Coordinates of C-alpha atoms and ligand atoms in Angstrom, one line a residue:
M27 CA 90.3 -145.7 40.3
T28 CA 86.6 -146.2 42.0
I29 CA 85.8 -150.1 43.9
T30 CA 82.6 -151.0 44.8
I31 CA 82.4 -153.5 48.2
A32 CA 79.4 -155.3 47.4
S33 CA 77.2 -158.6 48.9
G34 CA 74.6 -160.9 47.6
K35 CA 73.6 -160.0 51.1
G36 CA 73.7 -158.0 54.9
G37 CA 75.8 -159.2 57.4
T38 CA 79.0 -160.8 54.9
G39 CA 81.5 -158.3 56.6
K40 CA 80.9 -155.4 53.4
T41 CA 81.1 -152.5 56.0
T42 CA 83.7 -154.4 58.5
V43 CA 86.7 -155.2 55.7
S44 CA 85.5 -151.4 54.0
S45 CA 86.2 -149.5 57.4
N46 CA 89.4 -150.9 57.7
L47 CA 90.5 -151.1 54.5
S48 CA 90.0 -147.7 54.1
F49 CA 91.9 -146.7 57.5
Y50 CA 94.9 -149.1 56.7
L51 CA 95.2 -147.3 53.3
A52 CA 94.9 -144.8 54.8
S53 CA 97.6 -145.6 57.6
K54 CA 99.9 -145.6 54.4
G55 CA 99.8 -142.8 52.8
E56 CA 97.0 -143.3 50.2
N57 CA 94.1 -140.4 48.9
V58 CA 91.3 -142.4 49.9
V59 CA 88.0 -141.6 50.2
L60 CA 85.0 -144.0 51.1
A61 CA 81.2 -143.8 51.2
D62 CA 78.4 -145.4 52.4
L63 CA 76.2 -145.9 49.5
D64 CA 74.0 -148.4 51.7
V65 CA 71.4 -145.4 52.6
E66 CA 68.4 -146.8 53.6
E67 CA 70.9 -148.8 56.7
P68 CA 73.7 -146.6 56.9
N69 CA 76.6 -147.7 59.8
S70 CA 79.7 -147.2 58.4
S71 CA 79.9 -143.9 60.8
L72 CA 79.6 -146.1 64.2
F73 CA 83.2 -147.3 63.5
I74 CA 84.6 -144.1 61.8
K75 CA 84.4 -141.3 64.2
G76 CA 85.3 -138.2 61.8
K77 CA 84.5 -134.3 62.0
E78 CA 81.5 -133.0 60.2
V79 CA 83.2 -130.7 57.9
N80 CA 79.5 -130.8 55.6
K81 CA 76.3 -131.7 55.1
E82 CA 73.8 -130.7 52.0
I83 CA 70.5 -131.4 51.7
A84 CA 69.4 -134.3 48.8
Y85 CA 66.4 -133.9 46.6
T86 CA 64.4 -134.9 43.7
M87 CA 61.8 -133.2 41.6
K88 CA 58.1 -134.7 42.0
P89 CA 54.6 -133.2 40.2
V90 CA 52.6 -131.1 42.6
W91 CA 49.3 -130.0 42.1
V92 CA 47.8 -126.6 41.2
E93 CA 44.7 -127.0 41.5
E94 CA 43.4 -123.7 39.5
N95 CA 44.1 -124.7 35.9
C96 CA 43.9 -128.7 36.0
K97 CA 40.5 -129.6 34.1
L98 CA 40.3 -133.5 35.4
C99 CA 40.9 -135.1 31.9
G100 CA 43.2 -137.8 34.4
K101 CA 46.2 -137.9 31.7
C102 CA 48.4 -138.4 34.5
A103 CA 47.5 -140.9 35.8
E104 CA 47.6 -142.7 33.3
V105 CA 50.4 -142.2 31.9
C106 CA 51.8 -143.0 35.2
N107 CA 53.7 -146.0 35.0
F108 CA 54.8 -146.1 39.2
N109 CA 50.9 -145.7 40.0
A110 CA 52.2 -142.0 41.8
I111 CA 49.6 -140.5 40.7
L112 CA 45.1 -141.1 41.3
A113 CA 43.3 -139.0 39.7
L114 CA 39.7 -138.7 41.8
P115 CA 36.8 -136.8 40.4
K116 CA 37.9 -134.1 42.2
G117 CA 41.2 -133.8 42.3
I118 CA 44.4 -134.9 41.6
L119 CA 46.2 -137.6 44.2
T120 CA 50.4 -137.8 43.4
F121 CA 52.4 -140.1 46.7
P122 CA 56.5 -139.3 45.9
E123 CA 57.5 -141.9 47.7
L124 CA 56.3 -144.1 44.3
C125 CA 57.5 -141.7 42.3
H126 CA 60.9 -141.3 39.6
S127 CA 61.2 -138.3 39.2
C128 CA 60.4 -139.2 34.8
Y129 CA 58.7 -135.8 34.5
A130 CA 56.4 -137.6 31.7
C131 CA 52.9 -136.3 33.9
S132 CA 54.4 -132.4 34.3
E133 CA 55.3 -132.4 30.6
L134 CA 51.5 -134.0 29.0
C135 CA 50.1 -131.8 31.4
P136 CA 47.9 -129.7 28.8
T137 CA 47.7 -126.6 31.9
D138 CA 51.0 -126.4 33.7
S139 CA 48.9 -127.9 36.4
L140 CA 51.5 -130.2 37.4
P141 CA 55.0 -128.5 38.2
M142 CA 57.6 -130.3 39.2
K143 CA 59.6 -129.3 42.4
P144 CA 62.2 -130.6 44.9
H145 CA 61.4 -133.1 47.2
R146 CA 63.7 -133.3 50.4
I147 CA 65.0 -137.4 50.1
G148 CA 68.1 -137.6 52.7
E149 CA 71.5 -135.8 53.3
I150 CA 74.6 -135.7 52.6
T151 CA 77.0 -136.0 55.3
E152 CA 80.7 -135.3 54.3
Y153 CA 83.4 -136.6 57.6
E154 CA 87.6 -135.2 57.7
G155 CA 89.5 -137.5 59.6
D156 CA 92.6 -140.2 59.0
F157 CA 90.7 -140.4 55.7
A158 CA 87.5 -137.9 54.1
F159 CA 84.1 -140.3 54.6
V160 CA 80.5 -139.5 52.8
E161 CA 77.5 -140.6 53.8
G162 CA 74.2 -140.4 51.7
R163 CA 71.5 -141.3 54.4
L164 CA 68.2 -141.2 53.4
D165 CA 64.7 -139.7 55.0
L166 CA 62.3 -141.6 57.3
G167 CA 59.6 -142.8 55.3
Q168 CA 62.1 -142.3 51.7
E169 CA 61.9 -146.0 49.7
M170 CA 63.9 -144.3 46.2
A171 CA 67.2 -145.0 47.7
V172 CA 68.7 -144.8 43.6
P173 CA 68.9 -140.9 43.1
L174 CA 70.1 -140.7 46.6
I175 CA 73.0 -142.7 45.7
K176 CA 73.6 -141.5 42.9
Q177 CA 73.2 -137.8 44.1
T178 CA 76.3 -138.6 47.4
M179 CA 78.3 -140.7 44.2
E180 CA 78.6 -137.3 42.0
Y181 CA 79.4 -135.2 45.7
V182 CA 82.1 -138.0 46.2
N183 CA 83.7 -137.5 42.2
K184 CA 83.5 -133.6 41.8
K185 CA 85.2 -133.0 45.4
Y186 CA 87.7 -136.0 45.2
P187 CA 88.3 -136.7 41.3
S188 CA 91.8 -138.0 42.0
A189 CA 91.0 -140.4 45.4
L190 CA 90.7 -143.8 45.1
K191 CA 87.1 -144.4 45.6
L192 CA 85.5 -147.4 47.5
W193 CA 81.9 -147.3 47.9
D194 CA 80.0 -149.1 49.7
A195 CA 77.2 -150.5 48.6
P196 CA 73.8 -151.7 50.0
P197 CA 73.4 -155.4 49.6
G198 CA 71.4 -157.5 47.0
T199 CA 71.4 -157.1 43.6
S200 CA 68.4 -154.8 42.6
C201 CA 68.8 -151.3 42.0
P202 CA 70.4 -149.4 44.7
V203 CA 73.5 -152.1 44.4
I204 CA 73.6 -151.7 40.4
E205 CA 74.0 -147.9 40.7
A206 CA 76.5 -148.6 43.0
S207 CA 78.3 -150.8 41.0
K208 CA 77.8 -149.6 37.2
D209 CA 80.6 -146.9 36.8
S210 CA 83.1 -148.7 39.4
D211 CA 86.4 -149.4 37.8
F212 CA 86.0 -153.1 39.9
V213 CA 83.4 -154.8 42.2
V214 CA 84.8 -157.2 45.5
L215 CA 82.1 -159.3 46.0
I216 CA 81.9 -160.2 49.8
T217 CA 80.9 -163.9 50.9
E218 CA 80.5 -166.9 53.3
P219 CA 81.2 -170.1 52.8
T220 CA 77.6 -171.6 53.4
P221 CA 75.1 -172.9 51.3
F222 CA 73.2 -169.1 51.9
G223 CA 76.4 -167.2 50.8
L224 CA 76.9 -169.1 47.8
N225 CA 73.1 -168.6 46.8
D226 CA 73.5 -164.6 47.2
L227 CA 77.4 -164.6 46.0
T228 CA 75.7 -166.5 42.7
L229 CA 73.1 -164.4 42.4
A230 CA 76.0 -161.4 43.0
V231 CA 77.6 -162.8 39.8
E232 CA 75.0 -163.3 37.1
T233 CA 74.6 -159.5 38.3
M234 CA 77.4 -158.6 37.7
R235 CA 78.0 -159.7 34.2
V236 CA 74.8 -158.7 33.2
L237 CA 76.7 -154.7 33.7
N238 CA 79.6 -156.5 32.4
K239 CA 81.8 -155.4 35.1
K240 CA 85.3 -156.6 36.5
F241 CA 84.8 -158.6 39.7
G242 CA 86.2 -160.6 42.0
V243 CA 85.4 -162.3 45.6
I244 CA 86.3 -162.0 49.2
I245 CA 85.3 -165.2 52.0
N246 CA 84.3 -163.9 54.7
R247 CA 84.3 -166.2 58.0
Y248 CA 86.4 -168.1 56.1
G249 CA 86.2 -172.2 57.8
V250 CA 82.7 -171.6 59.3
G251 CA 81.2 -173.9 56.1
D252 CA 82.0 -175.9 53.3
N253 CA 84.6 -175.6 50.5
K254 CA 81.5 -175.1 47.6
V255 CA 81.8 -171.0 46.8
E256 CA 85.7 -172.2 46.4
E257 CA 84.4 -174.1 44.1
Y258 CA 82.0 -172.0 42.3
C259 CA 84.9 -170.0 41.8
A260 CA 87.1 -172.0 40.7
K261 CA 84.7 -173.2 37.5
E262 CA 83.3 -169.8 37.3
N263 CA 86.7 -168.8 36.7
I264 CA 86.4 -165.9 39.5
P265 CA 89.2 -164.6 41.0
I266 CA 89.1 -165.2 45.2
I267 CA 90.8 -161.7 46.7
T268 CA 91.7 -163.4 49.8
K269 CA 90.2 -165.4 52.6
I270 CA 88.9 -163.9 56.3
K271 CA 89.8 -166.7 58.9
N272 CA 86.6 -167.0 61.6
D273 CA 87.5 -165.6 64.4
K274 CA 85.9 -164.8 67.6
E275 CA 87.9 -162.1 68.2
V276 CA 87.1 -160.1 64.4
A277 CA 83.3 -160.6 65.4
K278 CA 84.2 -159.2 69.1
L279 CA 85.7 -156.2 67.6
Y280 CA 83.3 -155.1 65.3
S281 CA 80.7 -155.8 68.2
N282 CA 82.6 -152.8 70.8
G283 CA 82.9 -150.4 66.9
E284 CA 86.8 -151.1 66.9
L285 CA 89.5 -151.1 63.7
I286 CA 90.7 -155.2 63.8
Y287 CA 93.3 -154.9 61.1
P288 CA 95.6 -153.2 64.1
K289 CA 95.1 -156.3 67.0
I290 CA 94.4 -159.1 64.9
E291 CA 97.8 -160.1 62.3
H292 CA 95.5 -162.3 60.3
F293 CA 92.7 -159.8 59.3
K294 CA 95.7 -157.3 58.8
N295 CA 96.9 -159.8 56.7
S296 CA 94.4 -160.2 54.5
L297 CA 94.2 -156.4 54.0
D298 CA 97.2 -156.5 52.8
E299 CA 96.3 -159.3 50.3
I300 CA 93.2 -156.8 48.8
I301 CA 95.8 -154.1 48.2
E302 CA 98.5 -156.3 46.2
F303 CA 95.3 -157.5 44.0
F304 CA 93.9 -153.8 43.6
E305 CA 97.7 -152.3 42.7
G306 CA 97.4 -155.4 39.7
L307 CA 94.5 -154.0 38.8
K308 CA 95.9 -150.4 37.7
Ligands
SF4_408 S1 47.1 -134.2 33.3 FE1 47.5 -131.7 34.2 S2 44.6 -131.3 33.3 FE2 44.8 -133.6 33.3 S3 44.1 -134.5 35.3 FE3 45.8 -134.5 35.2 S4 46.9 -132.4 36.4 FE4 44.9 -131.8 35.6
SF4_409 S1 57.0 -137.8 37.8 FE1 57.2 -139.7 36.1 S2 56.8 -141.2 38.3 FE2 56.5 -139.1 39.2 S3 54.8 -139.3 38.9 FE3 55.0 -137.8 37.1 S4 54.6 -140.0 35.6 FE4 55.0 -140.8 38.0

């Protein structure tokens, strides 16, 4: 089973829940693997101090201009929908950071002057510890998160086909979170009981409905705001998996990079509710 842990905005506790849940499941003997797919800012490794066992460089294919045969016809720039090629009077400029690797320019070029070549975008690192942990990390200056998210998931799926897979998704509702959610069995949306939390949750819910995904909600920092998120979930028939109480001690442990569930009973109870909910999905 594959479960994506997502949120409409950052800072709602996605990493806190996914990392603690992974440790807790592993302590119960579950074969679990966690992947940090927030490739632009992966931070699960702050909590998970595993031993690095493998590192792979991630590439995507980008066109590289070969001057010799180019007729400067400009067709490559015309066909690119992403402004990743500029045809100048005396040459062709390519912008790999804008390129979506669609191959159109390369295939259309009448003189084979734009062969596709591997272009480094980041790294996939695997750690061993209480459970397997895999992190995708985009190189500085790279903007294409989706290919690296896809490759990180492929790495995990190939290496751990029968494990329970938890995807710690990027925040938001754009392409990266869609990529991290579209093939999952279930998506957990973490939110807060505040007007901002509700606003971002409604956007995330719309996205999941377009993707036709099964999903449920975890309300984190329960008690800080109002009950509008609960009312919304009841009206929309969205299951609330658990409510994690607002607690300064949780925030303190988190900022120290410590595990929370061994020290805070109500947090552990919430993890039990999450696990029970997952059991019901099988
Ligand atoms: S399509 Fe090929 S030949 Fe034409 S300008 Fe582009 S690289 Fe040169
Ligand atoms: S591969 Fe596609 S996106 Fe990339 S430069 Fe060529 S046409 Fe543009």
